[in-house]
Amino acid sequence: MTSIGRSAASTLTLTARGLATVTLPTSLLVRAGADENLTVELGAPAPAGGTVVTFTARTAGIVQVPGPVTFAAGSASQSTSLRGVADGVTQVDARIN
């Protein structure tokens, strides 16, 4: 930093975080009207303050996706459930917020 021709030291603290990933099972059979367990895994333990994962079904009306799943700091695996709504095939996407 310079002020009227003088210099002073400055300190910058930089925290680098790796790209977070979330993994769902490759396939899951859910019968209409039934619930099925869904294991959600992070690629690394959640940081301080935790991590929230949200879900979206690509085709509406086939499954009811769970609400957001919160991972406490240090955790990397959580369970939730999907509810089958109707016959059909869809893909469920997970996103780290």
PDB file of C-alpha atoms in Angstrom:
ATOM      1  CA  MET A   1       0.000   0.000   0.000  1.00  0.00           C
ATOM      2  CA  THR A   2       1.364   3.441  -0.873  1.00  0.00           C
ATOM      3  CA  SER A   3       0.436   6.722   0.738  1.00  0.00           C
ATOM      4  CA  ILE A   4       2.213   9.947  -0.172  1.00  0.00           C
ATOM      5  CA  GLY A   5       5.301   8.185  -1.421  1.00  0.00           C
ATOM      6  CA  ARG A   6       5.593   5.764   1.505  1.00  0.00           C
ATOM      7  CA  SER A   7       5.147   1.993   1.450  1.00  0.00           C
ATOM      8  CA  ALA A   8       3.665  -0.232   4.108  1.00  0.00           C
ATOM      9  CA  ALA A   9       3.371  -4.014   4.240  1.00  0.00           C
ATOM     10  CA  SER A  10      -0.031  -5.627   3.698  1.00  0.00           C
ATOM     11  CA  THR A  11      -1.134  -9.137   4.510  1.00  0.00           C
ATOM     12  CA  LEU A  12      -3.476 -11.175   2.338  1.00  0.00           C
ATOM     13  CA  THR A  13      -4.998 -14.373   3.667  1.00  0.00           C
ATOM     14  CA  LEU A  14      -6.161 -16.700   0.897  1.00  0.00           C
ATOM     15  CA  THR A  15      -8.104 -19.879   1.477  1.00  0.00           C
ATOM     16  CA  ALA A  16      -8.224 -22.288  -1.461  1.00  0.00           C
ATOM     17  CA  ARG A  17     -10.967 -24.882  -1.556  1.00  0.00           C
ATOM     18  CA  GLY A  18     -11.076 -27.878  -3.816  1.00  0.00           C
ATOM     19  CA  LEU A  19     -13.962 -28.458  -6.167  1.00  0.00           C
ATOM     20  CA  ALA A  20     -16.650 -30.253  -4.146  1.00  0.00           C
ATOM     21  CA  THR A  21     -18.381 -33.287  -5.627  1.00  0.00           C
ATOM     22  CA  VAL A  22     -21.525 -35.174  -4.682  1.00  0.00           C
ATOM     23  CA  THR A  23     -22.266 -38.795  -5.587  1.00  0.00           C
ATOM     24  CA  LEU A  24     -25.585 -40.637  -5.796  1.00  0.00           C
ATOM     25  CA  PRO A  25     -26.174 -44.341  -6.541  1.00  0.00           C
ATOM     26  CA  THR A  26     -25.901 -45.149 -10.258  1.00  0.00           C
ATOM     27  CA  SER A  27     -29.361 -46.724 -10.228  1.00  0.00           C
ATOM     28  CA  LEU A  28     -32.245 -47.027  -7.798  1.00  0.00           C
ATOM     29  CA  LEU A  29     -35.607 -48.768  -8.232  1.00  0.00           C
ATOM     30  CA  VAL A  30     -38.437 -46.948  -6.454  1.00  0.00           C
ATOM     31  CA  ARG A  31     -41.957 -48.354  -6.639  1.00  0.00           C
ATOM     32  CA  ALA A  32     -44.876 -45.939  -6.990  1.00  0.00           C
ATOM     33  CA  GLY A  33     -46.225 -45.164  -3.514  1.00  0.00           C
ATOM     34  CA  ALA A  34     -43.099 -46.429  -1.736  1.00  0.00           C
ATOM     35  CA  ASP A  35     -40.026 -44.796  -0.209  1.00  0.00           C
ATOM     36  CA  GLU A  36     -36.502 -45.949  -1.004  1.00  0.00           C
ATOM     37  CA  ASN A  37     -33.328 -45.089   0.920  1.00  0.00           C
ATOM     38  CA  LEU A  38     -30.897 -42.817  -0.925  1.00  0.00           C
ATOM     39  CA  THR A  39     -27.272 -42.485   0.215  1.00  0.00           C
ATOM     40  CA  VAL A  40     -25.655 -39.167  -0.695  1.00  0.00           C
ATOM     41  CA  GLU A  41     -21.860 -38.915  -0.510  1.00  0.00           C
ATOM     42  CA  LEU A  42     -19.534 -35.936  -0.741  1.00  0.00           C
ATOM     43  CA  GLY A  43     -16.120 -36.286  -2.392  1.00  0.00           C
ATOM     44  CA  ALA A  44     -14.537 -34.817   0.761  1.00  0.00           C
ATOM     45  CA  PRO A  45     -15.815 -34.108   4.277  1.00  0.00           C
ATOM     46  CA  ALA A  46     -17.987 -31.008   4.582  1.00  0.00           C
ATOM     47  CA  PRO A  47     -16.057 -27.881   5.571  1.00  0.00           C
ATOM     48  CA  ALA A  48     -16.621 -25.800   8.701  1.00  0.00           C
ATOM     49  CA  GLY A  49     -20.144 -24.428   8.506  1.00  0.00           C
ATOM     50  CA  GLY A  50     -21.381 -27.548   6.682  1.00  0.00           C
ATOM     51  CA  THR A  51     -22.638 -28.168   3.168  1.00  0.00           C
ATOM     52  CA  VAL A  52     -26.169 -28.286   1.759  1.00  0.00           C
ATOM     53  CA  VAL A  53     -27.147 -30.551  -1.153  1.00  0.00           C
ATOM     54  CA  THR A  54     -30.378 -30.040  -3.117  1.00  0.00           C
ATOM     55  CA  PHE A  55     -32.099 -32.416  -5.540  1.00  0.00           C
ATOM     56  CA  THR A  56     -34.032 -32.095  -8.798  1.00  0.00           C
ATOM     57  CA  ALA A  57     -35.858 -34.746 -10.831  1.00  0.00           C
ATOM     58  CA  ARG A  58     -35.473 -34.249 -14.587  1.00  0.00           C
ATOM     59  CA  THR A  59     -38.977 -35.581 -15.271  1.00  0.00           C
ATOM     60  CA  ALA A  60     -41.693 -34.230 -12.987  1.00  0.00           C
ATOM     61  CA  GLY A  61     -44.255 -36.584 -11.491  1.00  0.00           C
ATOM     62  CA  ILE A  62     -42.148 -39.770 -11.389  1.00  0.00           C
ATOM     63  CA  VAL A  63     -40.443 -39.377  -7.983  1.00  0.00           C
ATOM     64  CA  GLN A  64     -40.726 -36.929  -5.143  1.00  0.00           C
ATOM     65  CA  VAL A  65     -37.223 -35.720  -4.358  1.00  0.00           C
ATOM     66  CA  PRO A  66     -36.201 -34.988  -0.775  1.00  0.00           C
ATOM     67  CA  GLY A  67     -35.747 -31.510   0.597  1.00  0.00           C
ATOM     68  CA  PRO A  68     -32.225 -30.167   1.064  1.00  0.00           C
ATOM     69  CA  VAL A  69     -29.817 -32.429   2.948  1.00  0.00           C
ATOM     70  CA  THR A  70     -27.390 -30.691   5.297  1.00  0.00           C
ATOM     71  CA  PHE A  71     -23.977 -32.203   5.974  1.00  0.00           C
ATOM     72  CA  ALA A  72     -22.430 -31.147   9.279  1.00  0.00           C
ATOM     73  CA  ALA A  73     -18.782 -30.086   9.245  1.00  0.00           C
ATOM     74  CA  GLY A  74     -16.591 -33.170   8.833  1.00  0.00           C
ATOM     75  CA  SER A  75     -19.331 -35.498   7.534  1.00  0.00           C
ATOM     76  CA  ALA A  76     -19.230 -36.981   4.043  1.00  0.00           C
ATOM     77  CA  SER A  77     -22.256 -39.303   3.890  1.00  0.00           C
ATOM     78  CA  GLN A  78     -25.959 -38.798   4.611  1.00  0.00           C
ATOM     79  CA  SER A  79     -29.088 -40.834   4.015  1.00  0.00           C
ATOM     80  CA  THR A  80     -32.437 -39.539   2.810  1.00  0.00           C
ATOM     81  CA  SER A  81     -35.258 -41.075   0.797  1.00  0.00           C
ATOM     82  CA  LEU A  82     -37.017 -40.809  -2.543  1.00  0.00           C
ATOM     83  CA  ARG A  83     -40.755 -41.458  -2.869  1.00  0.00           C
ATOM     84  CA  GLY A  84     -42.065 -43.113  -5.990  1.00  0.00           C
ATOM     85  CA  VAL A  85     -45.050 -41.268  -7.453  1.00  0.00           C
ATOM     86  CA  ALA A  86     -45.809 -42.919 -10.802  1.00  0.00           C
ATOM     87  CA  ASP A  87     -44.446 -45.438 -13.299  1.00  0.00           C
ATOM     88  CA  GLY A  88     -41.637 -44.107 -15.458  1.00  0.00           C
ATOM     89  CA  VAL A  89     -37.945 -43.370 -15.603  1.00  0.00           C
ATOM     90  CA  THR A  90     -36.217 -40.191 -14.525  1.00  0.00           C
ATOM     91  CA  GLN A  91     -32.809 -38.953 -13.502  1.00  0.00           C
ATOM     92  CA  VAL A  92     -32.259 -37.220 -10.172  1.00  0.00           C
ATOM     93  CA  ASP A  93     -29.573 -34.545 -10.037  1.00  0.00           C
ATOM     94  CA  ALA A  94     -27.828 -33.395  -6.860  1.00  0.00           C
ATOM     95  CA  ARG A  95     -26.259 -29.974  -6.461  1.00  0.00           C
ATOM     96  CA  ILE A  96     -24.032 -28.571  -3.742  1.00  0.00           C
ATOM     97  CA  ASN A  97     -25.203 -25.124  -2.689  1.00  0.00           C
TER      98      ASN A  97
END
